[in-house]
Short mmCIF file of C-alpha atoms in Angstrom, two decimals:
data_model
loop_
_atom_site.label_atom_id
_atom_site.label_comp_id
_atom_site.label_asym_id
_atom_site.label_seq_id
_atom_site.Cartn_x
_atom_site.Cartn_y
_atom_site.Cartn_z
CA UNK A 1 -5.19 57.05 52.93
CA UNK A 2 -4.90 60.53 54.54
CA UNK A 3 -1.76 62.14 55.98
CA UNK A 4 -1.04 65.40 57.78
CA UNK A 5 -0.29 68.49 55.66
CA UNK A 6 3.33 68.71 56.84
CA UNK A 7 4.06 65.09 55.87
CA UNK A 8 2.24 65.47 52.56
CA UNK A 9 4.33 68.57 51.81
CA UNK A 10 7.53 66.70 52.61
CA UNK A 11 6.83 63.66 50.44
CA UNK A 12 5.67 65.91 47.59
CA UNK A 13 8.90 67.93 47.54
CA UNK A 14 10.85 67.18 44.31
CA UNK A 15 14.13 67.04 46.26
CA UNK A 16 12.70 64.42 48.62
CA UNK A 17 11.23 62.44 45.70
CA UNK A 18 14.59 62.29 43.90
CA UNK A 19 16.41 61.31 47.12
CA UNK A 20 13.84 58.58 47.74
CA UNK A 21 14.31 57.27 44.19
CA UNK A 22 18.12 57.15 44.61
CA UNK A 23 17.67 55.32 47.92
CA UNK A 24 15.32 52.78 46.29
CA UNK A 25 17.83 52.21 43.48
CA UNK A 26 20.67 51.55 45.93
CA UNK A 27 18.49 49.11 47.87
CA UNK A 28 17.74 47.24 44.65
CA UNK A 29 21.37 46.24 44.30
CA UNK A 30 21.20 44.54 47.71
CA UNK A 31 17.74 43.03 47.30
CA UNK A 32 16.56 42.83 43.66
CA UNK A 33 12.88 43.52 43.15
CA UNK A 34 10.86 42.85 39.99
CA UNK A 35 7.48 43.86 38.66
CA UNK A 36 5.25 41.32 36.92
CA UNK A 37 2.65 42.41 34.40
CA UNK A 38 0.47 39.58 33.17
CA UNK A 39 -1.00 40.93 29.94
CA UNK A 40 -3.62 42.80 31.94
CA UNK A 41 -3.40 46.28 33.47
CA UNK A 42 -2.39 44.81 36.82
CA UNK A 43 1.04 45.02 38.46
CA UNK A 44 2.59 42.62 40.97
CA UNK A 45 5.89 42.67 42.87
CA UNK A 46 8.29 39.77 43.30
CA UNK A 47 11.45 39.47 45.38
CA UNK A 48 13.51 36.38 44.46
CA UNK A 49 14.56 34.14 47.38
CA UNK A 50 17.92 34.80 48.99
CA UNK A 51 20.77 32.34 48.63
CA UNK A 52 20.11 29.12 50.50
CA UNK A 53 16.34 29.59 50.81
CA UNK A 54 13.68 27.62 49.00
CA UNK A 55 12.00 29.12 45.95
CA UNK A 56 8.73 27.62 47.19
CA UNK A 57 8.61 30.30 49.88
CA UNK A 58 8.54 32.95 47.18
CA UNK A 59 5.77 31.69 44.93
CA UNK A 60 3.38 34.51 45.87
CA UNK A 61 3.43 37.87 44.10
CA UNK A 62 2.46 40.97 46.09
CA UNK A 63 -0.32 43.06 44.55
CA UNK A 64 0.71 46.62 43.68
CA UNK A 65 -1.82 48.28 41.42
CA UNK A 66 -4.68 47.67 38.99
CA UNK A 67 -6.86 49.90 36.88
CA UNK A 68 -9.83 49.10 34.69
CA UNK A 69 -9.69 50.35 31.09
CA UNK A 70 -12.73 48.45 29.87
CA UNK A 71 -13.17 48.72 26.10
CA UNK A 72 -10.28 51.13 25.48
CA UNK A 73 -7.99 48.66 23.69
CA UNK A 74 -7.83 45.15 22.25
CA UNK A 75 -4.21 44.17 22.84
CA UNK A 76 -1.27 45.13 25.05
CA UNK A 77 2.26 45.61 23.80
CA UNK A 78 5.44 45.26 25.89
CA UNK A 79 5.50 47.01 29.26
CA UNK A 80 8.72 48.75 30.33
CA UNK A 81 9.90 50.19 33.65
CA UNK A 82 11.86 53.44 33.96
CA UNK A 83 12.93 55.19 37.17
CA UNK A 84 9.90 54.10 39.22
CA UNK A 85 7.29 54.43 36.45
CA UNK A 86 5.75 51.76 34.22
CA UNK A 87 4.97 52.41 30.56
CA UNK A 88 2.14 50.40 28.97
CA UNK A 89 1.56 50.76 25.21
CA UNK A 90 -1.58 49.26 23.68
CA UNK A 91 -3.05 49.10 20.18
CA UNK A 92 -5.05 52.31 20.76
CA UNK A 93 -3.54 54.38 23.60
CA UNK A 94 -0.40 54.85 25.68
CA UNK A 95 -0.50 54.67 29.49
CA UNK A 96 1.92 55.54 32.30
CA UNK A 97 1.63 54.16 35.85
CA UNK A 98 3.30 54.63 39.18
CA UNK A 99 2.49 51.34 40.94
CA UNK A 100 3.81 52.63 44.29
CA UNK A 101 1.46 55.66 44.42
CA UNK A 102 -1.21 53.94 42.26
CA UNK A 103 -1.42 56.91 39.94
CA UNK A 104 -1.96 56.49 36.21
CA UNK A 105 -2.43 58.70 33.18
CA UNK A 106 -3.72 58.10 29.68
CA UNK A 107 -1.71 60.03 27.13
CA UNK A 108 -3.62 62.03 24.51
CA UNK A 109 -3.58 60.96 20.89
CA UNK A 110 -0.46 62.03 19.01
CA UNK A 111 -0.70 64.56 16.22
CA UNK A 112 1.09 62.30 13.73
CA UNK A 113 0.50 58.74 14.92
CA UNK A 114 -3.13 58.35 15.95
CA UNK A 115 -3.22 54.78 17.24
CA UNK A 116 -7.00 54.87 17.38
CA UNK A 117 -7.10 54.95 13.58
CA UNK A 118 -5.31 51.61 13.37
CA UNK A 119 -4.42 50.02 10.07
CA UNK A 120 -1.17 49.52 8.21
CA UNK A 121 0.07 53.09 8.70
CA UNK A 122 0.03 52.94 12.49
CA UNK A 123 3.42 52.52 14.17
CA UNK A 124 3.42 50.74 17.53
CA UNK A 125 6.93 51.86 18.43
CA UNK A 126 7.32 53.97 21.58
CA UNK A 127 9.26 54.44 24.81
CA UNK A 128 9.42 56.20 28.18
CA UNK A 129 12.52 57.82 29.68
CA UNK A 130 13.77 60.41 32.14
CA UNK A 131 15.40 63.55 30.72
CA UNK A 132 18.44 64.08 33.01
CA UNK A 133 18.63 67.75 32.06
CA UNK A 134 15.11 68.74 33.15
CA UNK A 135 14.23 65.88 35.50
CA UNK A 136 11.04 65.37 33.48
CA UNK A 137 9.77 62.08 32.07
CA UNK A 138 9.22 61.95 28.32
CA UNK A 139 7.23 59.55 26.15
CA UNK A 140 8.35 59.15 22.54
CA UNK A 141 6.49 57.45 19.71
CA UNK A 142 7.35 56.89 16.05
CA UNK A 143 5.18 57.61 13.01
CA UNK A 144 5.35 57.35 9.23
CA UNK A 145 5.04 60.31 6.89
CA UNK A 146 4.56 58.58 3.54
CA UNK A 147 4.17 55.28 1.71
CA UNK A 148 6.24 53.98 -1.21
CA UNK A 149 3.81 53.45 -4.12
CA UNK A 150 5.99 50.72 -5.66
CA UNK A 151 6.41 48.55 -2.56
CA UNK A 152 3.38 49.77 -0.55
CA UNK A 153 5.79 50.07 2.42
CA UNK A 154 5.53 52.98 4.84
CA UNK A 155 8.62 55.18 4.77
CA UNK A 156 10.10 58.46 6.02
CA UNK A 157 9.86 57.81 9.74
CA UNK A 158 9.69 60.61 12.31
CA UNK A 159 9.13 60.72 16.06
CA UNK A 160 7.12 62.90 18.43
CA UNK A 161 7.60 63.49 22.15
CA UNK A 162 5.28 64.18 25.09
CA UNK A 163 6.59 65.61 28.38
CA UNK A 164 4.85 64.40 31.55
CA UNK A 165 4.55 67.54 33.65
CA UNK A 166 2.62 66.31 36.68
CA UNK A 167 -0.84 66.50 35.16
CA UNK A 168 -2.86 65.10 32.28
CA UNK A 169 -2.34 68.18 30.12
CA UNK A 170 0.37 68.89 27.59
CA UNK A 171 0.81 68.30 23.89
CA UNK A 172 2.82 66.13 21.57
CA UNK A 173 5.48 67.87 19.51
CA UNK A 174 7.56 66.57 16.65
CA UNK A 175 11.29 65.98 17.22
CA UNK A 176 13.18 68.26 14.82
CA UNK A 177 15.52 65.62 13.38
CA UNK A 178 14.56 62.29 11.84
CA UNK A 179 15.93 58.88 12.83
CA UNK A 180 18.82 58.02 10.47
CA UNK A 181 17.28 54.57 9.96
CA UNK A 182 13.70 53.34 10.44
CA UNK A 183 13.05 51.14 13.45
CA UNK A 184 10.85 48.10 13.92
CA UNK A 185 7.17 48.92 13.74
CA UNK A 186 6.20 47.11 16.97
CA UNK A 187 8.55 47.49 19.95
CA UNK A 188 8.99 49.34 23.23
CA UNK A 189 12.31 51.11 23.76
CA UNK A 190 14.87 50.02 26.35
CA UNK A 191 15.71 53.05 28.54
CA UNK A 192 19.14 53.60 30.09
CA UNK A 193 20.29 56.81 31.81
CA UNK A 194 18.48 59.27 29.56
CA UNK A 195 18.81 57.30 26.32
CA UNK A 196 16.18 55.23 24.48
CA UNK A 197 17.27 52.26 22.34
CA UNK A 198 15.35 50.57 19.51
CA UNK A 199 16.04 47.80 16.99
CA UNK A 200 16.40 48.90 13.37
CA UNK A 201 13.71 47.70 10.94
CA UNK A 202 14.19 44.16 9.65
CA UNK A 203 14.39 45.18 6.01
CA UNK A 204 17.24 47.62 6.60
CA UNK A 205 20.85 46.41 5.95
CA UNK A 206 22.14 48.12 9.13
CA UNK A 207 19.92 45.95 11.34
CA UNK A 208 22.56 43.26 11.88
CA UNK A 209 25.24 45.76 12.90
CA UNK A 210 23.58 48.51 14.97
CA UNK A 211 20.65 49.76 17.02
CA UNK A 212 19.16 53.26 17.12
CA UNK A 213 19.38 55.50 20.18
CA UNK A 214 17.81 58.82 21.15
CA UNK A 215 19.18 61.26 23.74
CA UNK A 216 16.20 62.62 25.67
CA UNK A 217 18.16 65.67 26.82
CA UNK A 218 19.44 66.69 23.38
CA UNK A 219 16.55 65.07 21.46
CA UNK A 220 19.06 63.86 18.90
CA UNK A 221 19.36 60.41 17.33
CA UNK A 222 22.47 58.29 16.94
CA UNK A 223 23.65 54.79 16.13
CA UNK A 224 25.05 52.32 18.67
CA UNK A 225 27.09 49.58 17.05
CA UNK A 226 26.48 46.03 18.21
CA UNK A 227 29.40 44.11 19.80
CA UNK A 228 32.18 43.30 17.34
CA UNK A 229 32.26 39.74 18.65
CA UNK A 230 28.55 39.23 17.89
CA UNK A 231 28.08 37.27 14.67
CA UNK A 232 26.22 39.58 12.21
CA UNK A 233 24.13 36.61 11.08
CA UNK A 234 22.58 36.33 14.57
CA UNK A 235 19.33 38.25 14.42
CA UNK A 236 17.81 36.91 17.64
CA UNK A 237 19.08 38.81 20.66
CA UNK A 238 17.54 40.42 23.74
CA UNK A 239 18.11 43.99 24.94
CA UNK A 240 17.68 44.83 28.62
CA UNK A 241 18.82 47.38 31.20
CA UNK A 242 20.87 46.47 34.29
CA UNK A 243 20.72 48.61 37.45
CA UNK A 244 19.58 51.63 35.43
CA UNK A 245 23.05 52.28 34.01
CA UNK A 246 24.11 49.48 31.64
CA UNK A 247 22.60 48.30 28.37
CA UNK A 248 22.68 44.50 28.22
CA UNK A 249 22.63 42.32 25.11
CA UNK A 250 22.06 38.58 25.35
CA UNK A 251 22.34 36.17 22.41
CA UNK A 252 22.79 32.47 21.74
CA UNK A 253 26.24 32.25 20.17
CA UNK A 254 26.01 28.47 19.70
CA UNK A 255 23.43 25.74 20.24
CA UNK A 256 24.31 25.49 23.93
CA UNK A 257 25.98 28.80 24.84
CA UNK A 258 24.34 32.05 25.85
CA UNK A 259 26.64 35.10 25.74
CA UNK A 260 26.05 38.32 27.68
CA UNK A 261 27.51 41.74 26.79
CA UNK A 262 27.08 45.00 28.69
CA UNK A 263 27.52 48.61 27.56
CA UNK A 264 27.94 51.41 30.14
CA UNK A 265 25.64 54.35 29.37
CA UNK A 266 26.72 57.63 30.95
CA UNK A 267 25.05 61.04 30.91
CA UNK A 268 27.91 62.47 28.87
CA UNK A 269 26.96 60.18 25.98
CA UNK A 270 27.96 56.97 24.26
CA UNK A 271 31.02 58.09 22.28
CA UNK A 272 33.60 56.45 24.55
CA UNK A 273 31.49 53.49 25.69
CA UNK A 274 32.55 50.01 24.61
CA UNK A 275 30.72 46.69 24.80
CA UNK A 276 32.19 44.27 27.34
CA UNK A 277 31.73 40.54 26.91
CA UNK A 278 30.80 39.52 30.45
CA UNK A 279 29.76 35.86 30.45
CA UNK A 280 29.33 32.85 28.20
CA UNK A 281 27.19 30.30 29.99
CA UNK A 282 25.77 26.89 29.10
CA UNK A 283 22.12 27.72 28.52
CA UNK A 284 20.06 26.84 25.48
CA UNK A 285 17.63 29.25 23.78
CA UNK A 286 17.51 33.05 24.10
CA UNK A 287 16.88 34.55 27.55
CA UNK A 288 16.58 38.07 28.96
CA UNK A 289 19.24 39.03 31.52
CA UNK A 290 17.68 40.68 34.58
CA UNK A 291 20.69 41.03 36.90
CA UNK A 292 24.34 40.04 37.13
CA UNK A 293 26.69 39.46 40.09
CA UNK A 294 27.49 41.03 42.51
CA UNK A 295 23.92 42.35 42.71
CA UNK A 296 22.43 38.86 43.00
CA UNK A 297 23.50 35.33 43.87
CA UNK A 298 24.06 34.47 40.24
CA UNK A 299 22.72 35.58 36.88
CA UNK A 300 18.96 36.09 36.96
CA UNK A 301 17.42 35.17 33.59
CA UNK A 302 13.86 35.42 32.33
CA UNK A 303 12.11 33.84 29.37
CA UNK A 304 8.39 33.53 28.76
CA UNK A 305 6.86 32.48 32.06
CA UNK A 306 10.02 31.23 33.78
CA UNK A 307 12.55 33.08 35.96
CA UNK A 308 15.83 31.29 36.68
CA UNK A 309 19.13 31.85 38.44
CA UNK A 310 22.33 30.59 36.83
CA UNK A 311 24.95 29.65 39.43
CA UNK A 312 28.41 30.52 38.06
CA UNK A 313 30.17 28.17 40.48
CA UNK A 314 28.15 25.05 39.66
CA UNK A 315 26.86 25.95 36.15
CA UNK A 316 23.43 25.00 37.42
CA UNK A 317 20.27 26.68 36.13
CA UNK A 318 17.81 26.84 39.04
CA UNK A 319 14.18 27.84 38.61
CA UNK A 320 13.23 30.72 40.92
CA UNK A 321 9.60 30.84 39.90
CA UNK A 322 7.23 29.92 37.11
CA UNK A 323 4.91 32.85 36.54
CA UNK A 324 2.01 30.78 35.26
CA UNK A 325 2.08 28.71 38.47
CA UNK A 326 2.55 31.64 40.81
CA UNK A 327 -0.22 32.62 43.22
CA UNK A 328 -1.43 36.20 42.90
CA UNK A 329 -3.25 37.52 45.95
CA UNK A 330 -6.36 39.58 45.14
CA UNK A 331 -6.11 38.56 41.48
CA UNK A 332 -9.15 38.51 39.25
CA UNK A 333 -10.05 35.25 37.57
CA UNK A 334 -7.76 34.96 34.57
CA UNK A 335 -8.56 32.67 31.69
CA UNK A 336 -6.08 31.63 29.01
CA UNK A 337 -3.41 33.98 30.33
CA UNK A 338 -0.04 32.95 28.91
CA UNK A 339 1.86 36.20 28.32
CA UNK A 340 3.84 38.05 31.00
CA UNK A 341 6.20 41.00 31.27
CA UNK A 342 8.95 40.80 33.87
CA UNK A 343 11.05 43.91 34.61
CA UNK A 344 13.35 45.21 37.36
CA UNK A 345 11.33 47.57 39.54
CA UNK A 346 12.40 50.56 41.62
CA UNK A 347 9.80 52.07 43.92
CA UNK A 348 9.30 55.83 43.62
CA UNK A 349 7.06 58.70 44.82
CA UNK A 350 7.19 60.44 41.43
CA UNK A 351 3.94 62.32 40.77
CA UNK A 352 2.36 61.95 37.35
CA UNK A 353 -0.98 63.63 38.13
CA UNK A 354 -1.83 67.03 39.58
CA UNK A 355 -4.16 65.70 42.30
#
């Protein structure tokens, strides 16, 4: 698609791009929008039906973007969305997309954690976030420095960061400080308002009481305590982001009750933030929380290939869509596709390439 030079100059202006992103975010609260990533490099957009309309009218996902990376990787990890961009880690490379502009970049190999080498020493722990101080997007990935000869376990974890500066160039650099605790080897960070959050490694005693966070602006690590009312013996919980400003934790606190906590994350930091127990609802099994009232007509929950809405007035769990049964226009022929990622999506004009 071609546009006049004046219009191209306008939509390329950083001030306009940030204003457009803020406008998209405010619209999301009125009409939630989600991005679906079947475990392929294709992105699709879904808008849940409004209150009183049939979910059958919304069983078609709108095609956004696809790119062929034939032979570059064998498996995909967990996609995450951040401020209009989508982060896609794989077992060999890291990718960043803007589905709205259909731009994509392949990040260079890190100096410390070369995923292409593979093997036990590779750490598939990474994340994408927006540095509020510079307005630049940063990708962070973890690596190991050494191995314990007695246990054969990799130890002494560090992290390196890559700043996306509008082109494919740039270098990885090591973050000066080390994480106070090692994090899980395979996970994608949850990003909230300039902070990345990861689960602590399973073998570490702090795992049941805290999660690790990184400030992208200060490039300093810290510990965020889990809710006091969360039973330390509960290891299965989901972390999500709500409306780009709250960290959300969801856990089954009994055989039939799902409890939802939220933690406000502000640019000034997390020192004065406290977990708030928002809802305890009658739902079995762990779910991810995608949105809460008043930004939707109930609590939107996602698990596996099913998206539901929990009605607080009737305590009814209504299926909005089943991703494996959804129709995808312009989709390739998929065989044995069972895994999906489902994330809130905010459209943006953010440039990630120089062209």
